[in-house]
Short mmCIF file of C-alpha atoms in Angstrom, two decimals:
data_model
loop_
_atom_site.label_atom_id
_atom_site.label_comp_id
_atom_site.label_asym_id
_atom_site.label_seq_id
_atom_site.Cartn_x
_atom_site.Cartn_y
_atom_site.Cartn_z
CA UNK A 6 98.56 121.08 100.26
CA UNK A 7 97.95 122.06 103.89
CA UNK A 8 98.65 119.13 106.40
CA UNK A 9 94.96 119.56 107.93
CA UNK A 10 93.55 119.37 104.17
CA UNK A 11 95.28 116.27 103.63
CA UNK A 12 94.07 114.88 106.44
CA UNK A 13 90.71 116.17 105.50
CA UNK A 14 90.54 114.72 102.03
CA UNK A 15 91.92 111.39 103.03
CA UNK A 16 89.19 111.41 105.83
CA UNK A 17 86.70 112.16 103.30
CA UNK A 18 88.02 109.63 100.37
CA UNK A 19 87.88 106.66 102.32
CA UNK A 20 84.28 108.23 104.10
CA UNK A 21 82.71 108.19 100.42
CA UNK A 22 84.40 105.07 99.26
CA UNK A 23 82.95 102.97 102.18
CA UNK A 24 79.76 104.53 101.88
CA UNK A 25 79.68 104.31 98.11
CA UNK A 26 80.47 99.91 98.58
CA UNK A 27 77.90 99.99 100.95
CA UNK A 28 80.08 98.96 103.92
CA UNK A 29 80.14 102.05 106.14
CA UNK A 30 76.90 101.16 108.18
CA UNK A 31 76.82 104.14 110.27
CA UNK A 32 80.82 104.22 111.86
CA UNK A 33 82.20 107.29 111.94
CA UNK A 34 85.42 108.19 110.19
CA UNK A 35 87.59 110.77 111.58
CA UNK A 36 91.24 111.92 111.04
CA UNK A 37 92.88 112.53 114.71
CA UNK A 38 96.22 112.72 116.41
CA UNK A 39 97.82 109.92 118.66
CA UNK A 40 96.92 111.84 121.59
CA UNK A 41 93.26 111.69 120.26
CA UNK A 42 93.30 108.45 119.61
CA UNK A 43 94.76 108.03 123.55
CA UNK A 44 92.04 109.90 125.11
CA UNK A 45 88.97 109.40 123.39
CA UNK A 46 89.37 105.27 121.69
CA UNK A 47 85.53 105.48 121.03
CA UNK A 48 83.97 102.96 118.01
CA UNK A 49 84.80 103.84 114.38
CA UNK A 50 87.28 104.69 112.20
CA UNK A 51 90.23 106.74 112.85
CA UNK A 52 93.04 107.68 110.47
CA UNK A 53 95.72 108.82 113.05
CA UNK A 54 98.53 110.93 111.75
CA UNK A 55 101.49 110.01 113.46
CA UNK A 56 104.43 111.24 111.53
CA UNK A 57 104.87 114.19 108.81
CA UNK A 58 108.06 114.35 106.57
CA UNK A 59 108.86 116.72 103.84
CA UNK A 60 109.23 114.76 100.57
CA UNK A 61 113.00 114.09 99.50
CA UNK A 62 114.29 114.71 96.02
CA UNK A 63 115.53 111.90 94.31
CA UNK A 64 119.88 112.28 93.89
CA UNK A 65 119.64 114.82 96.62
CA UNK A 66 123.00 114.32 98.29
CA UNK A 67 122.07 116.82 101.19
CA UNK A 68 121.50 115.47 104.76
CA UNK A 69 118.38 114.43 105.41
CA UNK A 70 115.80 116.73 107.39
CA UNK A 71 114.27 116.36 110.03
CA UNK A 72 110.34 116.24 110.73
CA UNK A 73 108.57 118.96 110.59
CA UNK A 74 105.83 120.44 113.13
CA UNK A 75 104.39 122.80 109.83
CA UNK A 76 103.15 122.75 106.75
CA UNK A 77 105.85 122.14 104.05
CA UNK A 78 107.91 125.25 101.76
CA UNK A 79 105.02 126.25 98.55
CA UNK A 80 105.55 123.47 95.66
CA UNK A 81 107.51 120.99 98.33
CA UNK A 82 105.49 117.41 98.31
CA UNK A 83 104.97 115.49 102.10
CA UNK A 84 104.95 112.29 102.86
CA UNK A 85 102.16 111.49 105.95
CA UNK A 86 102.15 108.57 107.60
CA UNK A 87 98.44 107.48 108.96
CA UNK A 88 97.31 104.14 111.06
CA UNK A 89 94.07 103.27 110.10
CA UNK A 90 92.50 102.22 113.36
CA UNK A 91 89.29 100.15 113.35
CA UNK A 92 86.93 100.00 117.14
CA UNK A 93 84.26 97.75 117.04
CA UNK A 94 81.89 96.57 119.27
CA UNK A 95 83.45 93.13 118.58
CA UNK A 96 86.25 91.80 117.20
CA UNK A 97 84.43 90.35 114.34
CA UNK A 98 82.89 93.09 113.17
CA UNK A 99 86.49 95.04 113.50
CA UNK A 100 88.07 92.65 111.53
CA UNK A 101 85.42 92.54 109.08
CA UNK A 102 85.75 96.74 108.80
CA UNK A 103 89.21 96.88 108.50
CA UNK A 104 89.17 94.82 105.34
CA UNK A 105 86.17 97.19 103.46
CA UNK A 106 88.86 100.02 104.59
CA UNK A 107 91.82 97.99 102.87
CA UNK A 108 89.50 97.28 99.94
CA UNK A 109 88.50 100.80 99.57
CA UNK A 110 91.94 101.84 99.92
CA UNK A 111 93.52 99.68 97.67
CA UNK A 112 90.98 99.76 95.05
CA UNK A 113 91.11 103.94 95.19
CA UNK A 114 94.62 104.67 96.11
CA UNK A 115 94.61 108.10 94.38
CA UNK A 116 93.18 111.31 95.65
CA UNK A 117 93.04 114.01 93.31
CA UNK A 118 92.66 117.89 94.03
CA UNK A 119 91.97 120.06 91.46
CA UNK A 120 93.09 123.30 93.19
CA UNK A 121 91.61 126.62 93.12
CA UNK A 122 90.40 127.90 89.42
CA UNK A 123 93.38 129.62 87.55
CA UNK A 124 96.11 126.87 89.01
CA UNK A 125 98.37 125.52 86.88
CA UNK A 126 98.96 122.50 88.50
CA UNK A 127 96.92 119.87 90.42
CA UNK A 128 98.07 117.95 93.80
CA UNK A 129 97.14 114.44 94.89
CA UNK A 130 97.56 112.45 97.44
CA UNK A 131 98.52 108.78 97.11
CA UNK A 132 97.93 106.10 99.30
CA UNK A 133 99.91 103.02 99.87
CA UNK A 134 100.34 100.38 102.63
CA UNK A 135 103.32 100.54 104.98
CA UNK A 136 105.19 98.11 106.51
CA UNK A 137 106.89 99.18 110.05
CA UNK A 138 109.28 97.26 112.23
CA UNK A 139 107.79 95.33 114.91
CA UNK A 140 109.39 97.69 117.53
CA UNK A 141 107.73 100.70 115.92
CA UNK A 142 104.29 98.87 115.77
CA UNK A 143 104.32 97.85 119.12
CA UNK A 144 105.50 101.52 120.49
CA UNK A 145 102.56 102.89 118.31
CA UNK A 146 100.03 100.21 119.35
CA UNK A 147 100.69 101.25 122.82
CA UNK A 148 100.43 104.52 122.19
CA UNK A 149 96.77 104.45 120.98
CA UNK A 150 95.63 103.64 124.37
CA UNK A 151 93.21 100.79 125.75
CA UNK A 152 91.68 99.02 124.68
CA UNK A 153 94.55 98.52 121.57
CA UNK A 154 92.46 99.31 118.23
CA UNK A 155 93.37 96.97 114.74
CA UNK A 156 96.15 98.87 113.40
CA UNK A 157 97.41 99.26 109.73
CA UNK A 158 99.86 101.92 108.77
CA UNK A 159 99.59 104.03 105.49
CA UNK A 160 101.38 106.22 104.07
CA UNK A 161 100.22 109.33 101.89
CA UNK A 162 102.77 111.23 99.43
CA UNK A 163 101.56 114.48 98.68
CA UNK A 164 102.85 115.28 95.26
CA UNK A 165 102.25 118.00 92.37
CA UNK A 166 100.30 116.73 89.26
CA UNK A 167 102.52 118.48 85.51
CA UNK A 168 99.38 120.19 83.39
CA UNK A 169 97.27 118.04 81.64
CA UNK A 170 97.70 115.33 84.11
CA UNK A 171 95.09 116.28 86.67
#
């Protein structure tokens, strides 16, 4: 799956889960870049991609790549790694947001695509909470400009679904 459609359908999963609990109430959600999320920190919810890795095989003994700029080799599964940002016109109501987002997340953590007709296999996307080190958080807090949004990281492994499982 593409990087930008992964974005996309991770924007959109978490856009119709809020909405379907109810607990959107008009905020925007919106997948964006760190740079985006610099220059423009409006209101709403952002799911910033901050980090794209190609998936490793497990036993793999060869050196680890490095990050890639592109979308991964045909059949190759990515790992994405996301903050959820929340902006709110207070901090109540951000904090309040940001756990309907966890909720939605957590209770939906799988995002199935079905492909294009005549596919053999399915992909999905699955969605699980990160933890970062402190120094990491802090360089990535700051990098989200001012004011500094609530930030949770996520990661998304892009993987193929075998026949019959999709």
């Amino acid at each position: 799956m593409p990087i930008a459609a992964a974005s996309a359908a991770l924007t959109n999963h978490l856009r119709t889960s809020l909405e379907r609990d109810g607990a959107l109430h008009g905020m925007a959600v919106e997948a964006m870049t760190l740079t985006q999320a610099r220059t423009n920190p409006g209101h709403g919810i952002a799911l910033i991609l901050w980090r794209v890795q190609p998936e490793e095989n497990p036993g793999d003994t060869s050196p680890l790549r490095t990050a890639s700029k592109a979308d991964p080799p045909e059949g190759a599964g990515m790992r994405l790694r996301y903050l959820l940002a929340v902006r709110g016109h207070d901090s109540a109501a951000e904090q309040a947001l940001l756990g309907r987002c966890m909720q939605a997340l957590e209770r939906n953590p799988l995002i199935q695509s079905a492909g294009e007709p005549g596919d053999i296999e399915a992909e999905a996307l699955v969605v699980t909470l990160e933890h970062l080190p402190d120094e990491t958080y802090l360089r990535l807090l700051d990098a989200c400009g001012d004011p500094p949004p609530l930030l949770l990281p996520y990661m998304v492994h892009s993987m193929r679904l075998r026949p019959g499982m999709g």
